[in-house]
mmCIF file with all atom_site columns, C-alpha atoms in Angstrom:
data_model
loop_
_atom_site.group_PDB
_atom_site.id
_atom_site.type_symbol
_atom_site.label_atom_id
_atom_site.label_alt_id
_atom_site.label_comp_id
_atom_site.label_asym_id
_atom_site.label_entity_id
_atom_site.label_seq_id
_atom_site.pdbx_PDB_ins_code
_atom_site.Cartn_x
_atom_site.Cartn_y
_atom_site.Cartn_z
_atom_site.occupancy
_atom_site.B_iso_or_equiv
_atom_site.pdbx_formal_charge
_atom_site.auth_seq_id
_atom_site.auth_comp_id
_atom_site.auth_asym_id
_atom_site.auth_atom_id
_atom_site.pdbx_PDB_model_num
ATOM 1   C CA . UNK A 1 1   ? -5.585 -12.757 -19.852 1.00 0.00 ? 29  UNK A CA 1
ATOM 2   C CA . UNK A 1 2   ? -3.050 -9.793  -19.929 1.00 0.00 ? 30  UNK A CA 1
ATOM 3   C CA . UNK A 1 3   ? -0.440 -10.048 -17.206 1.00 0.00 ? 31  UNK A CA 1
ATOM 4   C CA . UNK A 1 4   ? -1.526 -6.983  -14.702 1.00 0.00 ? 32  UNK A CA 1
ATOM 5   C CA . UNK A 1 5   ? 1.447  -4.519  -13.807 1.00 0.00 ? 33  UNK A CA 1
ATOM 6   C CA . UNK A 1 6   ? 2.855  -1.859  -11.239 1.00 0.00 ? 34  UNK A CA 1
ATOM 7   C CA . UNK A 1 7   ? 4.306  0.940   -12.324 1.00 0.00 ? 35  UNK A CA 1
ATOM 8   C CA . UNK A 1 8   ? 5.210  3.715   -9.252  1.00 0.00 ? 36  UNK A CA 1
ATOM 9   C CA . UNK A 1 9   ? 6.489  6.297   -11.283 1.00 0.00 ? 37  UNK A CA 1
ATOM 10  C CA . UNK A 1 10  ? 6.472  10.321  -9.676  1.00 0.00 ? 38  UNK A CA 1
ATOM 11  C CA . UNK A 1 11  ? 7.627  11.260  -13.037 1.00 0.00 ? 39  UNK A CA 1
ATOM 12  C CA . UNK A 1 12  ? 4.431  11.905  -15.370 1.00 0.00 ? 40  UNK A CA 1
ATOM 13  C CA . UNK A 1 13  ? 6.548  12.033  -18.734 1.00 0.00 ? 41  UNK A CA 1
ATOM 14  C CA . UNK A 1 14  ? 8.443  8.817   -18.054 1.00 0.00 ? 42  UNK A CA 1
ATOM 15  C CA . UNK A 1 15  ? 5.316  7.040   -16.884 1.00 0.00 ? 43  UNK A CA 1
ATOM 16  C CA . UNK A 1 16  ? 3.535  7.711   -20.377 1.00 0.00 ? 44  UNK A CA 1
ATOM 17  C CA . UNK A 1 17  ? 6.586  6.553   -22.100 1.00 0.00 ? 45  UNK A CA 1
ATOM 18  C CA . UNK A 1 18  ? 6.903  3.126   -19.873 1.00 0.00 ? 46  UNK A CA 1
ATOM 19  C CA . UNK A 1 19  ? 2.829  2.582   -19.898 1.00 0.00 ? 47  UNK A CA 1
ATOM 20  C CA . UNK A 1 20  ? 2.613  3.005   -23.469 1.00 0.00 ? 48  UNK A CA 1
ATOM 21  C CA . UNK A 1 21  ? 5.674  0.805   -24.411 1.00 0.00 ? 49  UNK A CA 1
ATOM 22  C CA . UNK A 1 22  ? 4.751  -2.089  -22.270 1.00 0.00 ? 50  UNK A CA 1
ATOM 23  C CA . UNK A 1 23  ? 0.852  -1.786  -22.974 1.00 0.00 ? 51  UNK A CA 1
ATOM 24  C CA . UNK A 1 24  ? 1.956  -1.859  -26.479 1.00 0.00 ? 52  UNK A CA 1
ATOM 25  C CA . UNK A 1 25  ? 3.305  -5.264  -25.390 1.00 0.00 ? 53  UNK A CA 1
ATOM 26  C CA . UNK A 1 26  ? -0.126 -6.489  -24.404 1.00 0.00 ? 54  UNK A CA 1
ATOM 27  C CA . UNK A 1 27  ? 0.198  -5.709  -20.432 1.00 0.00 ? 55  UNK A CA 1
ATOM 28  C CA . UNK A 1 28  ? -1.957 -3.919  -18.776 1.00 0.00 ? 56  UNK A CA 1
ATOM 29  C CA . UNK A 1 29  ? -0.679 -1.160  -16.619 1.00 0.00 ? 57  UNK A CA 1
ATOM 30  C CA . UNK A 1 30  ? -1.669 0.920   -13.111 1.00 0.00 ? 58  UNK A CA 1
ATOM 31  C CA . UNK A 1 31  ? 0.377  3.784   -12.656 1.00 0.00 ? 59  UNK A CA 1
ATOM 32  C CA . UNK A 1 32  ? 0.991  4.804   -9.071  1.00 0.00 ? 60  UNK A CA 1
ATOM 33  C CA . UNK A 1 33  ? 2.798  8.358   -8.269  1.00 0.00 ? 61  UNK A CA 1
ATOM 34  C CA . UNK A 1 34  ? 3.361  7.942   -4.575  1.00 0.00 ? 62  UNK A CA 1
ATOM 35  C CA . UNK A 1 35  ? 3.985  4.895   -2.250  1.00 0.00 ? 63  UNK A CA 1
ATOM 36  C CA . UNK A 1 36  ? 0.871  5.316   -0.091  1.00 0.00 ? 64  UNK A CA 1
ATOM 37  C CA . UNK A 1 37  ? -0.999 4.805   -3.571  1.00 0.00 ? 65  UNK A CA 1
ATOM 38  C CA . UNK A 1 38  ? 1.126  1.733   -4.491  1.00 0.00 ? 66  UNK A CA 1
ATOM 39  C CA . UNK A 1 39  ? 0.453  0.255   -0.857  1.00 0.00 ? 67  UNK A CA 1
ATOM 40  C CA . UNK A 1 40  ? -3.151 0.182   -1.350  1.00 0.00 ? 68  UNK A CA 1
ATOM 41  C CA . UNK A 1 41  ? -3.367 -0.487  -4.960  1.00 0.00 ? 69  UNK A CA 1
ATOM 42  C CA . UNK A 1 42  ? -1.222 -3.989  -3.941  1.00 0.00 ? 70  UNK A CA 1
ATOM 43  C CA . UNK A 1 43  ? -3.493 -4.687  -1.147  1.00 0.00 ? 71  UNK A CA 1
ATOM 44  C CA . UNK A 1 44  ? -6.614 -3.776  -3.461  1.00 0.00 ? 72  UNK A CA 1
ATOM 45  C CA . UNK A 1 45  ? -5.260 -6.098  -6.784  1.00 0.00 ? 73  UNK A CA 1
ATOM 46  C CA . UNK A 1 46  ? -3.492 -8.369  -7.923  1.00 0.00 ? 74  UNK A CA 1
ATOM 47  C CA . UNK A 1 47  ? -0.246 -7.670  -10.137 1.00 0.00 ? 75  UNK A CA 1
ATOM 48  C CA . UNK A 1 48  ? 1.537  -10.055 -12.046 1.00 0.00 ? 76  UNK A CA 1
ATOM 49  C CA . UNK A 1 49  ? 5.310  -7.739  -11.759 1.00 0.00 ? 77  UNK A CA 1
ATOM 50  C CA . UNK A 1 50  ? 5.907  -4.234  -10.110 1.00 0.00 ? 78  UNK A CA 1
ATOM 51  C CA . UNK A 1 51  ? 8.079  -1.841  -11.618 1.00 0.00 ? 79  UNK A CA 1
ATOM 52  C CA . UNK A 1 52  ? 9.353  0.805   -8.905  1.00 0.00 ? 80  UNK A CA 1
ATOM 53  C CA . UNK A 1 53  ? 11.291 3.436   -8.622  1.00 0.00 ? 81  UNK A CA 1
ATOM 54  C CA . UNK A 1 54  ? 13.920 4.417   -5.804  1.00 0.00 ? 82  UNK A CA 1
ATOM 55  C CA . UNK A 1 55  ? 13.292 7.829   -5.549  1.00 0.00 ? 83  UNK A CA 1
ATOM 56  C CA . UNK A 1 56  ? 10.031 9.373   -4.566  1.00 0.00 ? 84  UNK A CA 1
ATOM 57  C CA . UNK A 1 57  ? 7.973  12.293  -3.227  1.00 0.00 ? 85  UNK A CA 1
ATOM 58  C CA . UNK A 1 58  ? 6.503  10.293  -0.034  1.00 0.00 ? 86  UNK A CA 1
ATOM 59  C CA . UNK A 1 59  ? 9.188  7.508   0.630   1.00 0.00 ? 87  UNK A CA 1
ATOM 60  C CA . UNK A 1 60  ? 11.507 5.212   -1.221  1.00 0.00 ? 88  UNK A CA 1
ATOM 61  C CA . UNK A 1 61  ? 10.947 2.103   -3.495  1.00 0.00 ? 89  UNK A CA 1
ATOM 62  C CA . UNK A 1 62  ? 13.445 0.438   -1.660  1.00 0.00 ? 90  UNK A CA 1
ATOM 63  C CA . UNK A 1 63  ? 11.372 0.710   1.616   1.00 0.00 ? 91  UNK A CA 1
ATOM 64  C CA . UNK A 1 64  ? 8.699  -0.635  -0.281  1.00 0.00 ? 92  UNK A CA 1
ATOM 65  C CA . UNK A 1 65  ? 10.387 -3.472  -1.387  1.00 0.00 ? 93  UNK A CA 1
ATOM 66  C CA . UNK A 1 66  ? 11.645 -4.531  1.766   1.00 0.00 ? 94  UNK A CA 1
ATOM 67  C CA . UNK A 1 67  ? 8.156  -4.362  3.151   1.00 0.00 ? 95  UNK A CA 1
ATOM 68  C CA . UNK A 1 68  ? 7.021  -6.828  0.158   1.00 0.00 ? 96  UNK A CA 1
ATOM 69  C CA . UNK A 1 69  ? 9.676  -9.025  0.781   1.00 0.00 ? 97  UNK A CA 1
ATOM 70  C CA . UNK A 1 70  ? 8.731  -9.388  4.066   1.00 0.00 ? 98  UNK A CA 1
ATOM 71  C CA . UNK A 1 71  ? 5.268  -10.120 3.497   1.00 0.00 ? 99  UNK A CA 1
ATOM 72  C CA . UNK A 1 72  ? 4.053  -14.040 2.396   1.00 0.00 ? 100 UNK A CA 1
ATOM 73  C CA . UNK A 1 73  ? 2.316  -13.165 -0.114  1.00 0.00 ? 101 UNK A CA 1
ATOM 74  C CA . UNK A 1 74  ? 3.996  -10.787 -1.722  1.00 0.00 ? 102 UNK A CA 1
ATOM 75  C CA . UNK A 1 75  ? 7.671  -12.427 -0.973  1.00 0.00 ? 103 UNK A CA 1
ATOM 76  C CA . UNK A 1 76  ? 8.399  -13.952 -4.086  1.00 0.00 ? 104 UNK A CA 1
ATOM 77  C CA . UNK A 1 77  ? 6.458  -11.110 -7.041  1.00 0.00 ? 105 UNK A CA 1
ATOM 78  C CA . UNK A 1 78  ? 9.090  -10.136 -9.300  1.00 0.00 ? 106 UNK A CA 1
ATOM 79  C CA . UNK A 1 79  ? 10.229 -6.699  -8.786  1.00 0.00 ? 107 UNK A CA 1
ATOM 80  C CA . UNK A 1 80  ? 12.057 -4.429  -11.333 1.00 0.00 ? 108 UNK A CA 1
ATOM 81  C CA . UNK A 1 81  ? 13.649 -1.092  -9.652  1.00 0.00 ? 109 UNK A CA 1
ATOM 82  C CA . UNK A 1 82  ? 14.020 2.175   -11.916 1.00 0.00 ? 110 UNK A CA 1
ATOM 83  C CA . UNK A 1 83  ? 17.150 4.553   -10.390 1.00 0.00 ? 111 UNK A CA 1
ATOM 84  C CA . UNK A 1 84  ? 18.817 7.246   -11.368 1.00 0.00 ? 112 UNK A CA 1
ATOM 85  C CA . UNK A 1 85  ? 21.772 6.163   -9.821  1.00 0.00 ? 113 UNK A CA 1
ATOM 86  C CA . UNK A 1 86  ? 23.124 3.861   -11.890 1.00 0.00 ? 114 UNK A CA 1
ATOM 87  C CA . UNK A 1 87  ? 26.704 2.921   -9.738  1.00 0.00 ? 115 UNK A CA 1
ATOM 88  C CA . UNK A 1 88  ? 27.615 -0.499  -9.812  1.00 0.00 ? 116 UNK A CA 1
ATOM 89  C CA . UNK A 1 89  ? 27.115 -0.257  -5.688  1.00 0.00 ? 117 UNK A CA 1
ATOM 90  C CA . UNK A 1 90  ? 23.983 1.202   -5.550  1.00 0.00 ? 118 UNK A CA 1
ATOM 91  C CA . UNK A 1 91  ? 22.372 -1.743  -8.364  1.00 0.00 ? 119 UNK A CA 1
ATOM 92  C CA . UNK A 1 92  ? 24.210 -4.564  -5.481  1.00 0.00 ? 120 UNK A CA 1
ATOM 93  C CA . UNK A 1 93  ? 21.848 -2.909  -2.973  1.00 0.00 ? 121 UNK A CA 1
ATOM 94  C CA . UNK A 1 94  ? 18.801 -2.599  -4.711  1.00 0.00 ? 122 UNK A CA 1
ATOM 95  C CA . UNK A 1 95  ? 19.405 -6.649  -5.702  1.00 0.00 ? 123 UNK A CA 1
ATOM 96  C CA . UNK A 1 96  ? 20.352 -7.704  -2.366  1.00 0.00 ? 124 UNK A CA 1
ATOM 97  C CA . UNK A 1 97  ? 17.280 -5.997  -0.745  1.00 0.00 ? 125 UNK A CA 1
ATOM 98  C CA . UNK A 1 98  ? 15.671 -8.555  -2.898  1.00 0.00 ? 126 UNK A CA 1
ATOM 99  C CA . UNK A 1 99  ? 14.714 -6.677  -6.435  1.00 0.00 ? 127 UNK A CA 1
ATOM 100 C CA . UNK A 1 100 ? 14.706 -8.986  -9.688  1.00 0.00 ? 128 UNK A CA 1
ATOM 101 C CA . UNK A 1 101 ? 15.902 -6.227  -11.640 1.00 0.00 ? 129 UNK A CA 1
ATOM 102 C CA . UNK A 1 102 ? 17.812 -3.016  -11.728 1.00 0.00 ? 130 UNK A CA 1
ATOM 103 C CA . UNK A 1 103 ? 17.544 -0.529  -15.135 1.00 0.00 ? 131 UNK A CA 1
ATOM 104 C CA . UNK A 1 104 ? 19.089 2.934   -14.537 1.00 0.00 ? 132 UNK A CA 1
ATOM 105 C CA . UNK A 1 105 ? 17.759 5.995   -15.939 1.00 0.00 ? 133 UNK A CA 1
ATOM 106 C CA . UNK A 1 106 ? 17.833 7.022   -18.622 1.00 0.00 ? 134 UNK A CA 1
ATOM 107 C CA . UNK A 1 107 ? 16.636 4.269   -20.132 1.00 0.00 ? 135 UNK A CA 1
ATOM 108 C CA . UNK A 1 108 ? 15.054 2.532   -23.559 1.00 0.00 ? 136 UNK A CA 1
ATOM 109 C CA . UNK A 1 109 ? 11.481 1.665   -23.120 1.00 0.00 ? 137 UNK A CA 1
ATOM 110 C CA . UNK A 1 110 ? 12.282 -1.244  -25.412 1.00 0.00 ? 138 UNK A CA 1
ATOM 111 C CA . UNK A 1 111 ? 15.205 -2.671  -23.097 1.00 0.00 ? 139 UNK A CA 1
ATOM 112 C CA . UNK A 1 112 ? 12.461 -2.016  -20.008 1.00 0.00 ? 140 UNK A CA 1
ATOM 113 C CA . UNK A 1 113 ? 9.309  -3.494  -21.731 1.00 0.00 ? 141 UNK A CA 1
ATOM 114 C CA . UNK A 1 114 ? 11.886 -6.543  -22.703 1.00 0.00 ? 142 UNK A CA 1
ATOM 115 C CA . UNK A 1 115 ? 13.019 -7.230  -19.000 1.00 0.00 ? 143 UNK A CA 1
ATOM 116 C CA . UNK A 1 116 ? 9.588  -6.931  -17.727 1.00 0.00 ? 144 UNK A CA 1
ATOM 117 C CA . UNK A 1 117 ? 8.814  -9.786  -20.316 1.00 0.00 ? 145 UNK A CA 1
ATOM 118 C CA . UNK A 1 118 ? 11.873 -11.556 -19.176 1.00 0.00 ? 146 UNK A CA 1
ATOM 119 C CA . UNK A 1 119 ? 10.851 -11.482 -15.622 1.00 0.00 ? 147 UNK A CA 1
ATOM 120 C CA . UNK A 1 120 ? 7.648  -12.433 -16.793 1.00 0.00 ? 148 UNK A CA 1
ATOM 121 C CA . UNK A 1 121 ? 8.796  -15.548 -18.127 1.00 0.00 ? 149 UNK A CA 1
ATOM 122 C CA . UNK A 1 122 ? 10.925 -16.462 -15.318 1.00 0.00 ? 150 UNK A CA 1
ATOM 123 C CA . UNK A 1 123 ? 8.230  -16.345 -13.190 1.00 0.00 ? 151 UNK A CA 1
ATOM 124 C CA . UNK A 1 124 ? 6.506  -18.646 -14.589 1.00 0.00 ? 152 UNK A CA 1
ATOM 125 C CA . UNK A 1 125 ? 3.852  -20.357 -12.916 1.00 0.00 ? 153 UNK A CA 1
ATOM 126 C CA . UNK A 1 126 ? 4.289  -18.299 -9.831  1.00 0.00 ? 154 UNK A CA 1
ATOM 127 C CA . UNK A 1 127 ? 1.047  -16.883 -7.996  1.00 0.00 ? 155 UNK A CA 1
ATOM 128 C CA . UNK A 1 128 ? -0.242 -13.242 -8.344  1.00 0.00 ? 156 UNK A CA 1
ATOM 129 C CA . UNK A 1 129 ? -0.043 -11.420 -5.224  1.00 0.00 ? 157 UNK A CA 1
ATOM 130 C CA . UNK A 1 130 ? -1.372 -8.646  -4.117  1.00 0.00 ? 158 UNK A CA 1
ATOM 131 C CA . UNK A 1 131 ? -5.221 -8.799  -2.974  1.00 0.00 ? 159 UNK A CA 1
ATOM 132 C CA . UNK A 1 132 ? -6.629 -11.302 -1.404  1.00 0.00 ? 160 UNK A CA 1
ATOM 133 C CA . UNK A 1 133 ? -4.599 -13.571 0.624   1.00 0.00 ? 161 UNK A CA 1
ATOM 134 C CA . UNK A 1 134 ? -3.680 -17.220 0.478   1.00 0.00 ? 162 UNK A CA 1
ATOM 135 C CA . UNK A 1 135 ? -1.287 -17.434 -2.801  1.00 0.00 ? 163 UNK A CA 1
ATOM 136 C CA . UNK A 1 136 ? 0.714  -20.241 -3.278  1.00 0.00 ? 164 UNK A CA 1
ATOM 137 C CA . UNK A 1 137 ? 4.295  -19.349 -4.330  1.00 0.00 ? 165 UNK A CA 1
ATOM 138 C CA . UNK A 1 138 ? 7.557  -20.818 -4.767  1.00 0.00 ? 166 UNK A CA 1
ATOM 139 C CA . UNK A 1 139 ? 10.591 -20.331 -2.081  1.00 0.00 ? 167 UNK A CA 1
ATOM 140 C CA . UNK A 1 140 ? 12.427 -17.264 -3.240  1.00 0.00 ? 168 UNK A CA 1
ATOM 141 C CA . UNK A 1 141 ? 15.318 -16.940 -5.386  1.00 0.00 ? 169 UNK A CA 1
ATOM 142 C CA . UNK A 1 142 ? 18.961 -16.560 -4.060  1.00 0.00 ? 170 UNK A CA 1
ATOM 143 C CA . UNK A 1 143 ? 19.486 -12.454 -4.135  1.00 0.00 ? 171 UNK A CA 1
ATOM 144 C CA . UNK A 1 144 ? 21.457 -11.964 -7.277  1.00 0.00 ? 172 UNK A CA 1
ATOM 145 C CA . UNK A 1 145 ? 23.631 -9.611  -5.482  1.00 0.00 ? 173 UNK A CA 1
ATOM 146 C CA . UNK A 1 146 ? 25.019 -12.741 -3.529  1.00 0.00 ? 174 UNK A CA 1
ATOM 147 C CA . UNK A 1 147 ? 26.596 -14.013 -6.167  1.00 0.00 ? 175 UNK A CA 1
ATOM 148 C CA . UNK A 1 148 ? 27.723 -10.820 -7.406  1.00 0.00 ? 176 UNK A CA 1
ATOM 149 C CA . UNK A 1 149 ? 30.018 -10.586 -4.248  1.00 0.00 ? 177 UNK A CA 1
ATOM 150 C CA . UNK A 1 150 ? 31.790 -13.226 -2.041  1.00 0.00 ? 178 UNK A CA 1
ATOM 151 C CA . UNK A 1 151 ? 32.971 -11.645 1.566   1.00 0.00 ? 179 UNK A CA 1
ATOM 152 C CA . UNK A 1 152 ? 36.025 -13.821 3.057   1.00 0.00 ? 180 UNK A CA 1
ATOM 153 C CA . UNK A 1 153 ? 35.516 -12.267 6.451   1.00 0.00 ? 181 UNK A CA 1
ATOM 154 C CA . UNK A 1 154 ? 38.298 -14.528 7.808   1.00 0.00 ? 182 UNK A CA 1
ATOM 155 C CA . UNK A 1 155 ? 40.679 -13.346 5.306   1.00 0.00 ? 183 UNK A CA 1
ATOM 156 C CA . UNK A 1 156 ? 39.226 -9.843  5.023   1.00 0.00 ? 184 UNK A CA 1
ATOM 157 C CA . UNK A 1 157 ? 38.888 -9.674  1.385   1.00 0.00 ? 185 UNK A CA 1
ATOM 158 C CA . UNK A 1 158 ? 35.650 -10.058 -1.049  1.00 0.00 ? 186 UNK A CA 1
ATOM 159 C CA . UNK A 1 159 ? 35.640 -10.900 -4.511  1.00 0.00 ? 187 UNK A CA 1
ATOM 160 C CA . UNK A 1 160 ? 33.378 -9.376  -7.124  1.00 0.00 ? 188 UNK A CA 1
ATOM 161 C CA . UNK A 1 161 ? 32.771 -12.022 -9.606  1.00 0.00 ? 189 UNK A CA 1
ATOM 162 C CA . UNK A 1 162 ? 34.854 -14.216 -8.668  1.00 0.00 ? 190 UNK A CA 1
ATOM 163 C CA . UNK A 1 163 ? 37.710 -11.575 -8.936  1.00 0.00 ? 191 UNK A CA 1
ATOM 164 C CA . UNK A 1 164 ? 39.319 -10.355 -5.532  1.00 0.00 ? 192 UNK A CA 1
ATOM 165 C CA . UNK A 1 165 ? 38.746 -6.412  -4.855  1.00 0.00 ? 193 UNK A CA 1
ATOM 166 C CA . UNK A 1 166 ? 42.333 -4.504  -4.272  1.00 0.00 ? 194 UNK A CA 1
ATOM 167 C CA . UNK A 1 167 ? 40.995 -3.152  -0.997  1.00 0.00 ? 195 UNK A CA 1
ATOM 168 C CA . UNK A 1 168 ? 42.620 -1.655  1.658   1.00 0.00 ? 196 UNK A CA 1
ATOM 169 C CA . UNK A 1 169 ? 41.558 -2.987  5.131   1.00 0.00 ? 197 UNK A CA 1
ATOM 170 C CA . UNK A 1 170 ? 39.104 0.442   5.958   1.00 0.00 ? 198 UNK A CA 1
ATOM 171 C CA . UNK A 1 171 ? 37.401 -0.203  2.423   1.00 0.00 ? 199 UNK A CA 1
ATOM 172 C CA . UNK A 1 172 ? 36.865 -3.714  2.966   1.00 0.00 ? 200 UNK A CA 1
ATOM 173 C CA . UNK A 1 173 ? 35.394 -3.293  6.786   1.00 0.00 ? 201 UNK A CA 1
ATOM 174 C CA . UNK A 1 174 ? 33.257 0.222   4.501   1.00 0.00 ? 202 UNK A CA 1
ATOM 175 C CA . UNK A 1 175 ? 32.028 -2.268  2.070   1.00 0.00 ? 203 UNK A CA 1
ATOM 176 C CA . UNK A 1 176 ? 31.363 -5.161  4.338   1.00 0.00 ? 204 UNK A CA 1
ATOM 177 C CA . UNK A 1 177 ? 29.355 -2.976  6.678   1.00 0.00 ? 205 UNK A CA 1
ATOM 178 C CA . UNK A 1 178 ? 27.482 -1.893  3.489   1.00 0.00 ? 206 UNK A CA 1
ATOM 179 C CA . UNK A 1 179 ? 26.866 -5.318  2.454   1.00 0.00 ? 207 UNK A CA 1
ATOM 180 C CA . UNK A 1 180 ? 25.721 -6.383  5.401   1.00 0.00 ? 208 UNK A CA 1
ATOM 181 C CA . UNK A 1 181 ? 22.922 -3.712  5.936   1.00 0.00 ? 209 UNK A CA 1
ATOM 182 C CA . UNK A 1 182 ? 22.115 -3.585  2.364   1.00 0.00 ? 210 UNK A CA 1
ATOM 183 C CA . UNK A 1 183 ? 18.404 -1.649  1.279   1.00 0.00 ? 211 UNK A CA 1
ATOM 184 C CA . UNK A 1 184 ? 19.542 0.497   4.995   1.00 0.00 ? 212 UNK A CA 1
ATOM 185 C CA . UNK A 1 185 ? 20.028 4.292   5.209   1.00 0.00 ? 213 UNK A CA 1
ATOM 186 C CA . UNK A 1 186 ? 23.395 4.340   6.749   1.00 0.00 ? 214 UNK A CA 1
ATOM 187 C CA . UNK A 1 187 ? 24.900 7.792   8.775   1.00 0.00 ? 215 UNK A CA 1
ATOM 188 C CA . UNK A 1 188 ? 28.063 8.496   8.255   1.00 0.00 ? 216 UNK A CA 1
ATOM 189 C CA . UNK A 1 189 ? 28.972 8.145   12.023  1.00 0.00 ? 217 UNK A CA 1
ATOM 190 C CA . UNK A 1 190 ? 27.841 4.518   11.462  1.00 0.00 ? 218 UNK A CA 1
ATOM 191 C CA . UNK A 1 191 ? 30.243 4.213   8.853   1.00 0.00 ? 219 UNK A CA 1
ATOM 192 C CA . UNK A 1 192 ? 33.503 5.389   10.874  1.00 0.00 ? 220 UNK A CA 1
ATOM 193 C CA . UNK A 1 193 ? 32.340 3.704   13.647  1.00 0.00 ? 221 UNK A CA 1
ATOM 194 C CA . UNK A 1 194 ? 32.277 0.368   11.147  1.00 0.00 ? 222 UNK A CA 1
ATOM 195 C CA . UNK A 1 195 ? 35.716 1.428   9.546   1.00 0.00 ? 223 UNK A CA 1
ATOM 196 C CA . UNK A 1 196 ? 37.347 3.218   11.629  1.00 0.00 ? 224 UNK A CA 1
ATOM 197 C CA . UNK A 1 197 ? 36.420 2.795   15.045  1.00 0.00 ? 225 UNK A CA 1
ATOM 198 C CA . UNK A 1 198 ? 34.790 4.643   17.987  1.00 0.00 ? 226 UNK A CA 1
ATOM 199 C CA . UNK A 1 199 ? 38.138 6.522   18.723  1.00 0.00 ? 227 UNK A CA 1
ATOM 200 C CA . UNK A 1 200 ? 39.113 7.612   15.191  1.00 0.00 ? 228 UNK A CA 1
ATOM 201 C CA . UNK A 1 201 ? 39.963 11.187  14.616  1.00 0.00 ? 229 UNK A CA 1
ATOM 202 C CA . UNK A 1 202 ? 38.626 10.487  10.653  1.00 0.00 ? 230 UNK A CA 1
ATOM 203 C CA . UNK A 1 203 ? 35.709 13.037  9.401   1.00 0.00 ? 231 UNK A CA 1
ATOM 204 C CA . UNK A 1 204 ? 32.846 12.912  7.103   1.00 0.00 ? 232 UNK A CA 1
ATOM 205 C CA . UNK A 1 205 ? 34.880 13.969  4.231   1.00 0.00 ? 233 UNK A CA 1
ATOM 206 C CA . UNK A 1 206 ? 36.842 10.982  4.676   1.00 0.00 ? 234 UNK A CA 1
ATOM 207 C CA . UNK A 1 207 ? 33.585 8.650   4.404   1.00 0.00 ? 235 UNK A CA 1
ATOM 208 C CA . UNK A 1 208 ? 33.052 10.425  1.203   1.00 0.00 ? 236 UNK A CA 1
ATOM 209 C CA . UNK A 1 209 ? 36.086 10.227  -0.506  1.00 0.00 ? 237 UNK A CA 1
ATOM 210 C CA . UNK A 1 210 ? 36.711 6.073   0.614   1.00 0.00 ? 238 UNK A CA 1
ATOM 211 C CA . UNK A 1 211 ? 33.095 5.441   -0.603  1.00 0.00 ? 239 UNK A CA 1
ATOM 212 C CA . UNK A 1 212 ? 33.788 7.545   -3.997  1.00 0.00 ? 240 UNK A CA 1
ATOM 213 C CA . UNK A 1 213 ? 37.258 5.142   -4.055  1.00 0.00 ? 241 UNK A CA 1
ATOM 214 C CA . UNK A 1 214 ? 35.472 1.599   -3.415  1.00 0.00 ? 242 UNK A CA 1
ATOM 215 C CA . UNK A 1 215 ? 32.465 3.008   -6.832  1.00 0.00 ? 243 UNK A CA 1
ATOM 216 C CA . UNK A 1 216 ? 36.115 3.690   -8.826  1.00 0.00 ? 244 UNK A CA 1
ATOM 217 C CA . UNK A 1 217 ? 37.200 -0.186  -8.002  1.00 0.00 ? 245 UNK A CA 1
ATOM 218 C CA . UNK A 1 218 ? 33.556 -1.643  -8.161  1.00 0.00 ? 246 UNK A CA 1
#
């Protein structure tokens, strides 16, 4: 039996392209535009992988994912994410929310349907969720984004890769507070308030320019 697939795609053109490529592959594909559809289509079915992307008319694939996660029986279905934000920071927080996967658009089909398969295979004898309830599945995964990064807090540094970050001590206490609440819409009054403190003079602009300084050392 063909492996059963998500795809929540508001994009018509690319959803052709990634249906027919992984159909081509022997899955078989449902093709939700909005999140409302893909919440009921997972209640409604089962699916052996979702694919979702971040960025859509009603909501955000990340919310959904956070809600699967969070849910027994969906809590361990592998989950590939589709962005077009492809930062190094912005693929950590889509894995640390708890996706599988992270491709960035624009992408190959190929490379897609080949991860999907990947997945697939990694998965294993996991459960299909979605439907009715009861599945069996296997404790999740460690988040890959936790072993991406390594957060001394002691010491005040973190490591990508094993490799410390040359951070100063606001970017660490940015990108710890970022860590922390990954898959979370932070303000930017959140983020001086993490940084810099409830008394700092600093602005918004300075938010932006010491998160576009932590993407340059990421």
């Amino acid at each position: 039996m063909s492996a059963r697939l998500l795809l929540l795609e508001d994009d018509p053109a690319i959803a052709r392209t990634v249906a027919y490529a992984l159909e081509r592959d022997g899955l078989a594909v449902t093709h939700s535009l909005l999140v409302d559809d893909a919440r009921r289509q997972i209640r409604a079915a089962h699916f052996d992988l979702l694919v979702l992307d971040v960025g859509l008319p009603d909501g955000s694939g990340l919310d959904l994912l956070r809600e699967l996660r969070n849910a027994s029986p969906t809590a361990t279905l592998p989950v590939l994410m589709l962005s077009a934000h492809g930062e190094e920071i912005d693929r950590v927080l889509g894995l640390e929310l708890g996706a599988d996967d992270y491709l960035a658009k624009p992408f190959s089909p190929r490379e897609l349907a080949a991860r999907v398969k990947a997945l697939l295979r990694r998965a294993g004898g996991r459960t299909s969720a979605g439907g009715a309830t009861g599945a069996v599945h296997s404790p999740p995964a460690p988040g890959s984004a936790r072993s991406l990064f390594q957060d001394d807090e002691a010491g005040q540094r973190i490591s990508l890769r094993g490799q410390p970050l040359p951070l100063t001590r606001r970017e660490y206490r940015l990108l710890a507070h970022l860590l922390r609440g990954a898959g979370r819409i932070h303000s930017r009054e959140a983020l001086l308030a993490a940084a810099w403190g409830d008394d700092s003079d600093s602005t918004d602009r300075t938010v932006d320019t010491h998160i576009k300084t932590l993407r340059a050392k990421l």
